[in-house]
XYZ file of C-alpha atoms in Angstrom:
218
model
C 100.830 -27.890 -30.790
C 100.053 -26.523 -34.197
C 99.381 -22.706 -35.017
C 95.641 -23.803 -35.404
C 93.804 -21.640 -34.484
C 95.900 -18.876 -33.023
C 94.928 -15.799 -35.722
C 90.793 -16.409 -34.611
C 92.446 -16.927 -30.755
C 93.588 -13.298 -30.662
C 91.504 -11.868 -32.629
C 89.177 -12.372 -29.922
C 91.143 -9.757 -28.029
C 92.408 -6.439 -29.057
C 94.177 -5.869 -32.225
C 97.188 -3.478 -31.863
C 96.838 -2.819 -35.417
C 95.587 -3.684 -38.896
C 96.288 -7.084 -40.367
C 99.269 -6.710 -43.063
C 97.945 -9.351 -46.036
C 99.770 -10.344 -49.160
C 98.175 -9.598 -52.455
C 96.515 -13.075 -54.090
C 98.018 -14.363 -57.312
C 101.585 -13.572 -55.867
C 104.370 -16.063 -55.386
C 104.431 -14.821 -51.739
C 100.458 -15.184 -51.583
C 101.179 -18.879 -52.180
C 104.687 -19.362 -50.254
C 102.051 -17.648 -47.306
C 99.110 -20.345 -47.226
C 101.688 -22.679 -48.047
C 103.605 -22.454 -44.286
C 100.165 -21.704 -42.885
C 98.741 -24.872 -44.162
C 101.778 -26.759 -43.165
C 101.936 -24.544 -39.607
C 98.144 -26.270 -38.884
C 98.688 -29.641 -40.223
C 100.784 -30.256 -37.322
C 104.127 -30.520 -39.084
C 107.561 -30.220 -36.647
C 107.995 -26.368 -36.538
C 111.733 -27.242 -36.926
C 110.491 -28.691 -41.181
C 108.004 -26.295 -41.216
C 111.219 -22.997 -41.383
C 112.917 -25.139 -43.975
C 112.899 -23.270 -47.302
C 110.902 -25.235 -49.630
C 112.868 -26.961 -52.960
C 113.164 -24.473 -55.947
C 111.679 -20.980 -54.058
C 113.556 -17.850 -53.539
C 114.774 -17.017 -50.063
C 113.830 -13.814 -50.503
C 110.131 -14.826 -50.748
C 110.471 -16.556 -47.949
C 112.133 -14.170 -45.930
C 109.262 -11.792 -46.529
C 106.213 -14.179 -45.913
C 107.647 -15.107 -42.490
C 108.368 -11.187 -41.624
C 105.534 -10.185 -42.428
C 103.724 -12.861 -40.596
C 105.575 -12.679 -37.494
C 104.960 -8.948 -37.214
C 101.085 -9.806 -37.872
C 101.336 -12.190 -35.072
C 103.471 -10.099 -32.597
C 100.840 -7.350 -32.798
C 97.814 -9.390 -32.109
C 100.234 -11.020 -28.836
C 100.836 -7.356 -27.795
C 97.316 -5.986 -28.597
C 96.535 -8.520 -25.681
C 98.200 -7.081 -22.843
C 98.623 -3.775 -23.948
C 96.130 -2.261 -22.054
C 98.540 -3.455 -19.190
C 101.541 -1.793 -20.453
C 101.627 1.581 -19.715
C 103.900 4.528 -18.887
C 103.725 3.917 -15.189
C 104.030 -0.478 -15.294
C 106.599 -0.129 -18.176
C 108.555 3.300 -17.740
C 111.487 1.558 -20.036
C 111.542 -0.879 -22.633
C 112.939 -4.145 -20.532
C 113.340 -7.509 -19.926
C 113.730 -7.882 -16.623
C 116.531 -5.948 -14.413
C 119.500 -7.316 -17.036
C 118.464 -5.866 -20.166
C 116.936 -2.369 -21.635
C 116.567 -1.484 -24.976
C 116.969 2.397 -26.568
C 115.427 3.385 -29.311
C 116.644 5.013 -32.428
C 115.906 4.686 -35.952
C 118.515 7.370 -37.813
C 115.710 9.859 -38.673
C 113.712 11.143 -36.051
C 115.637 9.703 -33.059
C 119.241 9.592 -34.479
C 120.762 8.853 -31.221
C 119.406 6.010 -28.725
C 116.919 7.144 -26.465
C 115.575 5.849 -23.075
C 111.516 5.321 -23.928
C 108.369 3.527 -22.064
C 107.526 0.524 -23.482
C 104.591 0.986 -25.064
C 105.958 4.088 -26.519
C 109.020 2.422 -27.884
C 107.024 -0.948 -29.011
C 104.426 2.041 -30.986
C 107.552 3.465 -32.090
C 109.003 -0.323 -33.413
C 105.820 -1.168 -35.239
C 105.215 1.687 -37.375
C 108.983 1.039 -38.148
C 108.318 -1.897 -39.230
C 105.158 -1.745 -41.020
C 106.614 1.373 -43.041
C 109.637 -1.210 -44.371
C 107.389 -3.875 -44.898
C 104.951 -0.700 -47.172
C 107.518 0.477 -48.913
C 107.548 -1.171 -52.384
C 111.239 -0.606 -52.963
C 112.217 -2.891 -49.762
C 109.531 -5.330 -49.883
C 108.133 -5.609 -53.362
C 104.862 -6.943 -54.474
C 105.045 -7.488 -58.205
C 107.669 -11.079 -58.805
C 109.578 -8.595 -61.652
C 110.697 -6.449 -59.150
C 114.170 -7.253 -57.571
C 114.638 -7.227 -54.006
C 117.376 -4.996 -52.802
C 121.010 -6.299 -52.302
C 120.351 -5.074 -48.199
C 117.303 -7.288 -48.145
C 118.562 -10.058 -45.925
C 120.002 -7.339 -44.050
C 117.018 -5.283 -43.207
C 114.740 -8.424 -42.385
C 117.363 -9.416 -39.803
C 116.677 -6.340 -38.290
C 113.058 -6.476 -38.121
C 113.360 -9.471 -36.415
C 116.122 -8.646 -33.747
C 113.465 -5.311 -32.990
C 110.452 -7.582 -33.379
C 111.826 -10.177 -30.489
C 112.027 -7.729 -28.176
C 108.638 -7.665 -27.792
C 108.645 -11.174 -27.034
C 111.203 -9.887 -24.234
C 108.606 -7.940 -22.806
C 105.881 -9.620 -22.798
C 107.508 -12.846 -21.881
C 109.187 -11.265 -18.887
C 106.234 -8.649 -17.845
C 103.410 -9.614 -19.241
C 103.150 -13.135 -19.280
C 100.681 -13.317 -16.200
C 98.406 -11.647 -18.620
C 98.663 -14.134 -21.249
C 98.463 -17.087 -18.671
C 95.103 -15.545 -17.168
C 93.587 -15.708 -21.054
C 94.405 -18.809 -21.592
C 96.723 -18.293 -24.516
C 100.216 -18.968 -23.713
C 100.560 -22.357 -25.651
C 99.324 -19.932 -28.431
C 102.432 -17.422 -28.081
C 105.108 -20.568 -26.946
C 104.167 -21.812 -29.856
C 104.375 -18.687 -31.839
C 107.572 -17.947 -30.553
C 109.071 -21.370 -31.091
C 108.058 -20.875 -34.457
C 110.270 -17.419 -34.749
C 112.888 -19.351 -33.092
C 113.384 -22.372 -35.162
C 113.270 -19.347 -37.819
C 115.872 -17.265 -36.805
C 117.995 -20.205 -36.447
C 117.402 -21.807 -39.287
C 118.663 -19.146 -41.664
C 121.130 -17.693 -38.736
C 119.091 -13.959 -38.521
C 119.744 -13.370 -34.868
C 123.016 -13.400 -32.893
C 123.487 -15.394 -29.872
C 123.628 -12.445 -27.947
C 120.177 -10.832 -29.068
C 118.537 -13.728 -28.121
C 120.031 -14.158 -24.670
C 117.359 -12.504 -22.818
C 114.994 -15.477 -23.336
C 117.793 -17.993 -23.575
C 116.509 -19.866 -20.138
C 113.297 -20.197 -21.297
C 114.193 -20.909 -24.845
C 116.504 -23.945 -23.866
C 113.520 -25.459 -21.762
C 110.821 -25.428 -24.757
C 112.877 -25.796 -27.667
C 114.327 -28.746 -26.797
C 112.813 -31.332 -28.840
């Protein structure tokens, strides 16, 4: 299944937050409808991640970040009216795993949070990188930053655990919508991603490694 259809599928539901876009007349404007338009034509998700001949990898790294953190907030906006302080007092997956949260300024040392507090916390992260002009810039004659590679591996090791989650929390939620080839197919889509251009370490992406091996098999 294609990613046809899965931005008007949640928007349906509730929208965690705002829509990041890319400005038109930008390389990354095109490199963006480019992997959408090959995302809905039905192309293998495993071609679709391949960088295409003669474009940066930087482009490309920040088209896909910024769409998968479009597309992780409209999967949480979903069930987060289900994830509160007393169904999610930590940030888990499951019994095995817990993730703290810190992010060097305002929690310098790793701190035991709720979910929905820590996944609030991870998103305005996140959308304050992906804002600030000097990490992710918008004009083509502005370098990206030596650490660039660097920092997008990060947002996506913080942005899959909220595929954790909601995979192992949430996912009756999804089911009872009707959208969970929507986010399997979303999240194969990260995965072939990640792997592709080797963001995420083995051990990050344990948590969902059962599931993983089942529908990323072809």
């Amino acid at each position: 299944m294609a990613l046809h259809g899965f931005l008007e599928f949640f928007q349906r539901e509730k929208t965690f937050r705002p829509k990041k876009r890319f400005n038109q007349g930008t390389i990354r404007y095109s490199l963006h409808k480019q992997a959408n338009a090959s995302l809905q034509s039905g192309i293998n998700l495993k071609e679709v991640v391949r960088l295409p001949a003669g474009e940066n990898m930087n482009d490309w790294l920040a088209v896909h970040v910024v769409d998968f953190f479009n597309r992780i907030n409209l999967i949480y906006g979903t069930i987060s009216e289900n994830c509160d302080e007393t169904t999610c007092p930590t940030m888990s997956g499951g019994q095995k795993y817990e993730y703290l949260w810190a992010d060097g300024e305002t929690y310098k040392k790793p701190v035991k949070l709720p979910a929905p507090r820590y996944i609030e916390l991870l998103m305005d992260w996140v959308e304050n990188q992906i804002n600030n002009e000097s990490l992710f810039p918008v004009s083509s004659d502005v370098p990206f930053p030596k650490t660039f590679p660097t920092l997008c591996k990060k947002i996506l090791t913080r942005l899959f655990r909220v595929f954790v989650h909601v995979y192992i929390h949430h996912f009756d939620r999804i089911f009872s919508i009707g959208a969970e080839a929507h986010v399997n197919t979303c999240y194969k889509h990260f995965y072939y991603f990640v792997m592709e251009f080797e963001l995420m370490s083995a051990k990050e992406l344990e948590p969902l490694a059962v599931m993983t091996a089942q529908m990323c098999k072809d």
